[in-house]
């Protein structure tokens, strides 16, 4: 049975990488470490301002990275890329990676998602305990500092309260070819701005009535530096701070501060934040100038997003799939969420191998889904115990059974290795009797050229059992085969002397009708028929695969009666299957197909 490697709890450590693939981020970190860029930093033991860290000890972490999800949905395979990158770099360079909930937006965030994210990151094999500290943080715990920093910027003449209408503000921002226009509120005095900002916080102003903006340069060629907003008014209850605040920081203001308070060294984000970097640096430099933060300051580095073919990863689109009932929930085994992939049977190691193998570059990448499936097969091949299962059953009657064995209820004991390369896993036991279940397509009344399985007059081996010779079949009124007929060939039992005397070209899998376990098996396939379901703005609903889920009633070999939820097996000839972590029960087994044995699509 396959088991996941437990998370490694060593300080600053996390699941082992599949293989180290050089990338530009490693290059940057290695140069930094060599130059001692971060060597003099002190850490206060918890997030805090410059004074807090200055009073601490030399930072035991050589680098600090963070994975900063917004708790507004479930993590997906794209997030796994970011998790493996951030936790992996920290692990490889003696650093620590923080799990930080970027929960500065009061409206969309929920505890349910916080819990699910914690569980998913742990499941992937990563941990944020290091040096005796749990580095799990909430950006909303930094709201007080963010207000203090805003006030310091106001006092330094670097921020102002703007009361232009939203439309005027937009119009005055200009565009790529036109410089912006200064707001009429731009030259208010610091005292006036302080009073107006206090009023914004007092609750008397409605949403949208004013924003606090940095005072930088309305003519900057980088639109992000045209007096970016720091705070907006939002009368909303926050999951952590309740009704304490009615102003909330903008993401682009909050994020650099979060990094700095946590002593992050390398703030790694996706490419779309590249144009924000000058603003990230501007803000932190000013706060350091004013003594609120220490140098060296965190630095932002951007890498390309990971996209997987045949998958959508935008949270909004995933939510639509759930809300419209196209899938059966966030953990539907067809979903590219980590919960969906877990339920589908993907191993954490296979997802890490895919993420680590895809490196990090300066362009967004499309990875073919078959790469992930390849990682999965590599991982499962050596682990998953083998079993026989018949997914599209038809009975096969051995018409000379009683004649050969003296009784129609006689059962011949058979055995097979649990894993062909792992003798320590022992043998599986099952019986061959007068009637067995076989796959419907292992029989052909009239064989096509090259068909070596059952057809009248042909002999095959029942795998790990005996050689049989097909004699015909029975059919119903509609011409559907209801029973295949064969005769057992005496003295051909696998593993007994002379068993190979009768040569056959085909071997088929089977389970005994007397000891088979009935099971529900979900045969999953891609959710979409196109590699880039939402390419060019196409509605992904137009390319849904109508056969992405097929449910069959199957027969399994008796050893599977003891399967536990999340145990993974290779059903011989069929692929890898997992006992469903939600619906599987002893007495009522439910298995999901993880993937087939080979990539039969040739993609
Ligand atoms: P979505 O677009 O699905 O809503 P997001 O980026 O808004 O995703 P966050 O919760 O903000 O979701 O993401 C947390 C981290 O994961 C961010 O640092 C983000 O850059 C990273 N991330 C999200 N999707 C991908 C991806 N496809 N490839 C690499 N990193 C990703
Ligand atoms: Mg985001």
GROMACS .gro file of N, CA and C and ligand atoms in nm, residues 66-72 75-79 81-82 86 251 268-270 272-273 303-307 313-316, ligand 1:
model
  121
   66UNK      N    1   0.851   3.346   0.187
   66UNK     CA    2   0.717   3.328   0.240
   66UNK      C    3   0.624   3.281   0.130
   67UNK      N    4   0.523   3.205   0.170
   67UNK     CA    5   0.413   3.174   0.080
   67UNK      C    6   0.293   3.251   0.133
   68UNK      N    7   0.241   3.348   0.055
   68UNK     CA    8   0.141   3.440   0.108
   68UNK      C    9   0.001   3.428   0.044
   69UNK      N   10  -0.071   3.318   0.066
   69UNK     CA   11  -0.202   3.307   0.003
   69UNK      C   12  -0.306   3.402   0.065
   70UNK      N   13  -0.397   3.443  -0.020
   70UNK     CA   14  -0.514   3.515   0.031
   70UNK      C   15  -0.616   3.407   0.067
   71UNK      N   16  -0.667   3.406   0.190
   71UNK     CA   17  -0.759   3.296   0.227
   71UNK      C   18  -0.899   3.317   0.170
   72UNK      N   19  -0.909   3.320   0.040
   72UNK     CA   20  -1.039   3.343  -0.025
   72UNK      C   21  -1.076   3.228  -0.118
   75UNK      N   22  -0.644   2.616  -0.243
   75UNK     CA   23  -0.519   2.617  -0.319
   75UNK      C   24  -0.528   2.523  -0.438
   76UNK      N   25  -0.462   2.563  -0.548
   76UNK     CA   26  -0.462   2.479  -0.667
   76UNK      C   27  -0.318   2.448  -0.708
   77UNK      N   28  -0.305   2.377  -0.818
   77UNK     CA   29  -0.175   2.326  -0.858
   77UNK      C   30  -0.077   2.441  -0.888
   78UNK      N   31  -0.127   2.557  -0.929
   78UNK     CA   32  -0.040   2.673  -0.949
   78UNK      C   33   0.020   2.720  -0.817
   79UNK      N   34  -0.062   2.718  -0.712
   79UNK     CA   35  -0.010   2.753  -0.580
   79UNK      C   36   0.097   2.653  -0.535
   81UNK      N   37   0.312   2.519  -0.708
   81UNK     CA   38   0.439   2.564  -0.766
   81UNK      C   39   0.505   2.666  -0.674
   82UNK      N   40   0.428   2.764  -0.630
   82UNK     CA   41   0.481   2.869  -0.544
   82UNK      C   42   0.523   2.814  -0.407
   86UNK      N   43   0.906   2.838  -0.274
   86UNK     CA   44   0.942   2.915  -0.154
   86UNK      C   45   0.991   2.827  -0.040
  251UNK      N   46  -0.348   4.621  -0.126
  251UNK     CA   47  -0.254   4.509  -0.133
  251UNK      C   48  -0.111   4.555  -0.158
  268UNK      N   49   0.928   3.639  -0.327
  268UNK     CA   50   0.916   3.584  -0.462
  268UNK      C   51   0.769   3.585  -0.504
  269UNK      N   52   0.742   3.648  -0.617
  269UNK     CA   53   0.604   3.658  -0.661
  269UNK      C   54   0.597   3.635  -0.811
  270UNK      N   55   0.477   3.634  -0.864
  270UNK     CA   56   0.461   3.605  -1.007
  270UNK      C   57   0.480   3.733  -1.090
  272UNK      N   58   0.332   3.927  -1.289
  272UNK     CA   59   0.246   4.045  -1.303
  272UNK      C   60   0.279   4.153  -1.200
  273UNK      N   61   0.363   4.120  -1.103
  273UNK     CA   62   0.400   4.220  -1.003
  273UNK      C   63   0.529   4.295  -1.038
  303UNK      N   64   0.883   3.554  -1.089
  303UNK     CA   65   0.903   3.437  -1.176
  303UNK      C   66   0.772   3.410  -1.251
  304UNK      N   67   0.782   3.328  -1.356
  304UNK     CA   68   0.666   3.302  -1.441
  304UNK      C   69   0.569   3.203  -1.378
  305UNK      N   70   0.442   3.226  -1.398
  305UNK     CA   71   0.339   3.135  -1.349
  305UNK      C   72   0.348   2.999  -1.414
  306UNK      N   73   0.302   2.900  -1.344
  306UNK     CA   74   0.290   2.766  -1.398
  306UNK      C   75   0.145   2.745  -1.442
  307UNK      N   76   0.127   2.711  -1.568
  307UNK     CA   77  -0.005   2.671  -1.616
  307UNK      C   78   0.004   2.527  -1.663
  313UNK      N   79  -0.683   2.737  -1.365
  313UNK     CA   80  -0.637   2.757  -1.227
  313UNK      C   81  -0.678   2.891  -1.168
  314UNK      N   82  -0.760   2.966  -1.238
  314UNK     CA   83  -0.803   3.089  -1.173
  314UNK      C   84  -0.907   3.052  -1.067
  315UNK      N   85  -0.892   3.111  -0.949
  315UNK     CA   86  -0.985   3.080  -0.840
  315UNK      C   87  -1.129   3.110  -0.882
  316UNK      N   88  -1.145   3.219  -0.958
  316UNK     CA   89  -1.280   3.257  -0.999
  316UNK      C   90  -1.342   3.147  -1.087
  604LIG     P1   91  -0.573   3.311  -0.839
  604LIG     O1   92  -0.535   3.388  -0.961
  604LIG     O2   93  -0.603   3.168  -0.863
  604LIG     O3   94  -0.678   3.379  -0.757
  604LIG     P2   95  -0.379   3.429  -0.673
  604LIG     O4   96  -0.244   3.457  -0.723
  604LIG     O5   97  -0.470   3.545  -0.667
  604LIG     O6   98  -0.441   3.309  -0.753
  604LIG     P3   99  -0.301   3.403  -0.400
  604LIG     O7  100  -0.372   3.339  -0.287
  604LIG     O8  101  -0.278   3.548  -0.397
  604LIG     O9  102  -0.381   3.363  -0.530
  604LIG    O10  103  -0.165   3.327  -0.431
  604LIG     C1  104  -0.067   3.294  -0.337
  604LIG     C2  105   0.063   3.281  -0.406
  604LIG    O11  106   0.059   3.180  -0.506
  604LIG     C3  107   0.103   3.409  -0.476
  604LIG    O12  108   0.238   3.438  -0.442
  604LIG     C4  109   0.087   3.378  -0.622
  604LIG    O13  110   0.176   3.451  -0.699
  604LIG     C5  111   0.115   3.228  -0.626
  604LIG     N1  112   0.051   3.164  -0.741
  604LIG     C6  113  -0.080   3.161  -0.770
  604LIG     N2  114  -0.102   3.098  -0.887
  604LIG     C7  115   0.020   3.059  -0.934
  604LIG     C8  116   0.066   2.989  -1.051
  604LIG     N3  117  -0.020   2.946  -1.143
  604LIG     N4  118   0.198   2.966  -1.064
  604LIG     C9  119   0.283   3.008  -0.971
  604LIG     N5  120   0.248   3.075  -0.859
  604LIG    C10  121   0.118   3.101  -0.840
   0.00000   0.00000   0.00000
